[in-house]
mmCIF file of C-alpha atoms in Angstrom:
data_model
loop_
_atom_site.group_PDB
_atom_site.id
_atom_site.type_symbol
_atom_site.label_atom_id
_atom_site.label_comp_id
_atom_site.label_asym_id
_atom_site.label_seq_id
_atom_site.Cartn_x
_atom_site.Cartn_y
_atom_site.Cartn_z
ATOM 1 C CA MET A 1 35.609 -20.899 -14.737
ATOM 2 C CA PRO A 2 37.049 -17.474 -15.551
ATOM 3 C CA HIS A 3 35.088 -14.522 -14.132
ATOM 4 C CA GLY A 4 34.307 -13.042 -17.645
ATOM 5 C CA PHE A 5 32.573 -16.316 -18.579
ATOM 6 C CA ARG A 6 30.707 -16.547 -15.226
ATOM 7 C CA SER A 7 29.551 -12.806 -15.615
ATOM 8 C CA SER A 8 28.526 -13.372 -19.316
ATOM 9 C CA PHE A 9 26.497 -16.508 -18.319
ATOM 10 C CA ARG A 10 24.788 -14.617 -15.573
ATOM 11 C CA ASP A 11 23.899 -11.902 -17.715
ATOM 12 C CA TRP A 12 22.602 -14.078 -20.540
ATOM 13 C CA ALA A 13 20.617 -16.238 -18.094
ATOM 14 C CA ALA A 14 18.971 -13.209 -16.360
ATOM 15 C CA GLU A 15 18.144 -11.465 -19.557
ATOM 16 C CA GLU A 16 17.355 -14.227 -22.156
ATOM 17 C CA THR A 17 15.735 -16.908 -20.049
ATOM 18 C CA ASP A 18 12.784 -17.482 -17.472
ATOM 19 C CA HIS A 19 14.926 -19.721 -15.180
ATOM 20 C CA PRO A 20 14.618 -18.721 -11.443
ATOM 21 C CA ARG A 21 17.537 -16.687 -10.014
ATOM 22 C CA GLU A 22 18.205 -19.595 -7.551
ATOM 23 C CA VAL A 23 18.730 -21.986 -10.337
ATOM 24 C CA ILE A 24 21.096 -19.661 -12.258
ATOM 25 C CA GLU A 25 23.084 -19.121 -8.791
ATOM 26 C CA ALA A 26 23.149 -22.860 -8.224
ATOM 27 C CA ALA A 27 24.517 -23.384 -11.812
ATOM 28 C CA LEU A 28 27.464 -20.829 -10.967
ATOM 29 C CA ALA A 29 28.040 -22.870 -7.699
ATOM 30 C CA HIS A 30 27.186 -19.897 -5.575
ATOM 31 C CA VAL A 31 26.589 -20.536 -1.842
ATOM 32 C CA VAL A 32 23.366 -19.300 -0.229
ATOM 33 C CA ARG A 33 24.834 -16.891 2.471
ATOM 34 C CA ASN A 34 21.605 -16.382 4.310
ATOM 35 C CA ARG A 35 21.764 -19.050 7.036
ATOM 36 C CA VAL A 36 17.929 -19.578 7.348
ATOM 37 C CA GLU A 37 17.509 -19.968 3.632
ATOM 38 C CA ALA A 38 20.482 -22.177 3.526
ATOM 39 C CA ALA A 39 19.051 -24.436 6.122
ATOM 40 C CA TYR A 40 15.858 -24.947 4.017
ATOM 41 C CA ALA A 41 17.682 -25.406 0.727
ATOM 42 C CA ARG A 42 17.518 -29.139 0.507
ATOM 43 C CA SER A 43 17.571 -29.704 -3.274
ATOM 44 C CA ASP A 44 20.647 -29.372 -5.476
ATOM 45 C CA LEU A 45 18.159 -28.365 -8.386
ATOM 46 C CA PHE A 46 19.939 -30.592 -10.700
ATOM 47 C CA GLU A 47 17.357 -31.052 -13.238
ATOM 48 C CA ARG A 48 16.287 -27.618 -13.378
ATOM 49 C CA ARG A 49 20.236 -26.731 -13.741
ATOM 50 C CA ARG A 50 20.324 -29.315 -16.502
ATOM 51 C CA ALA A 51 17.616 -27.591 -18.336
ATOM 52 C CA LEU A 52 19.392 -24.196 -17.952
ATOM 53 C CA MET A 53 22.616 -25.640 -19.343
ATOM 54 C CA ASP A 54 20.673 -27.259 -22.188
ATOM 55 C CA ASP A 55 19.216 -23.963 -23.039
ATOM 56 C CA GLN A 56 22.702 -22.325 -22.895
ATOM 57 C CA ALA A 57 24.007 -25.168 -25.197
ATOM 58 C CA ARG A 58 21.181 -24.439 -27.790
ATOM 59 C CA TYR A 59 21.997 -20.525 -27.571
ATOM 60 C CA LEU A 60 25.625 -21.246 -28.156
ATOM 61 C CA ALA A 61 24.927 -23.534 -30.977
ATOM 62 C CA GLY A 62 22.935 -20.852 -32.571
ATOM 63 C CA ILE A 63 19.587 -23.049 -32.559
#
């Protein structure tokens, strides 16, 4: 994914949605760098990432 697209997605998600930062970062495939936090991050947040992607699809479609 080109950096400009990733940056645009991150800005849109932060400014236009109520999705948690953790979900947005997971959608961007960012790794949790804090070892303690990473140890407890057992979920891939798949359904929550799906909802975020659905919101973006609606936004891009102009709905």
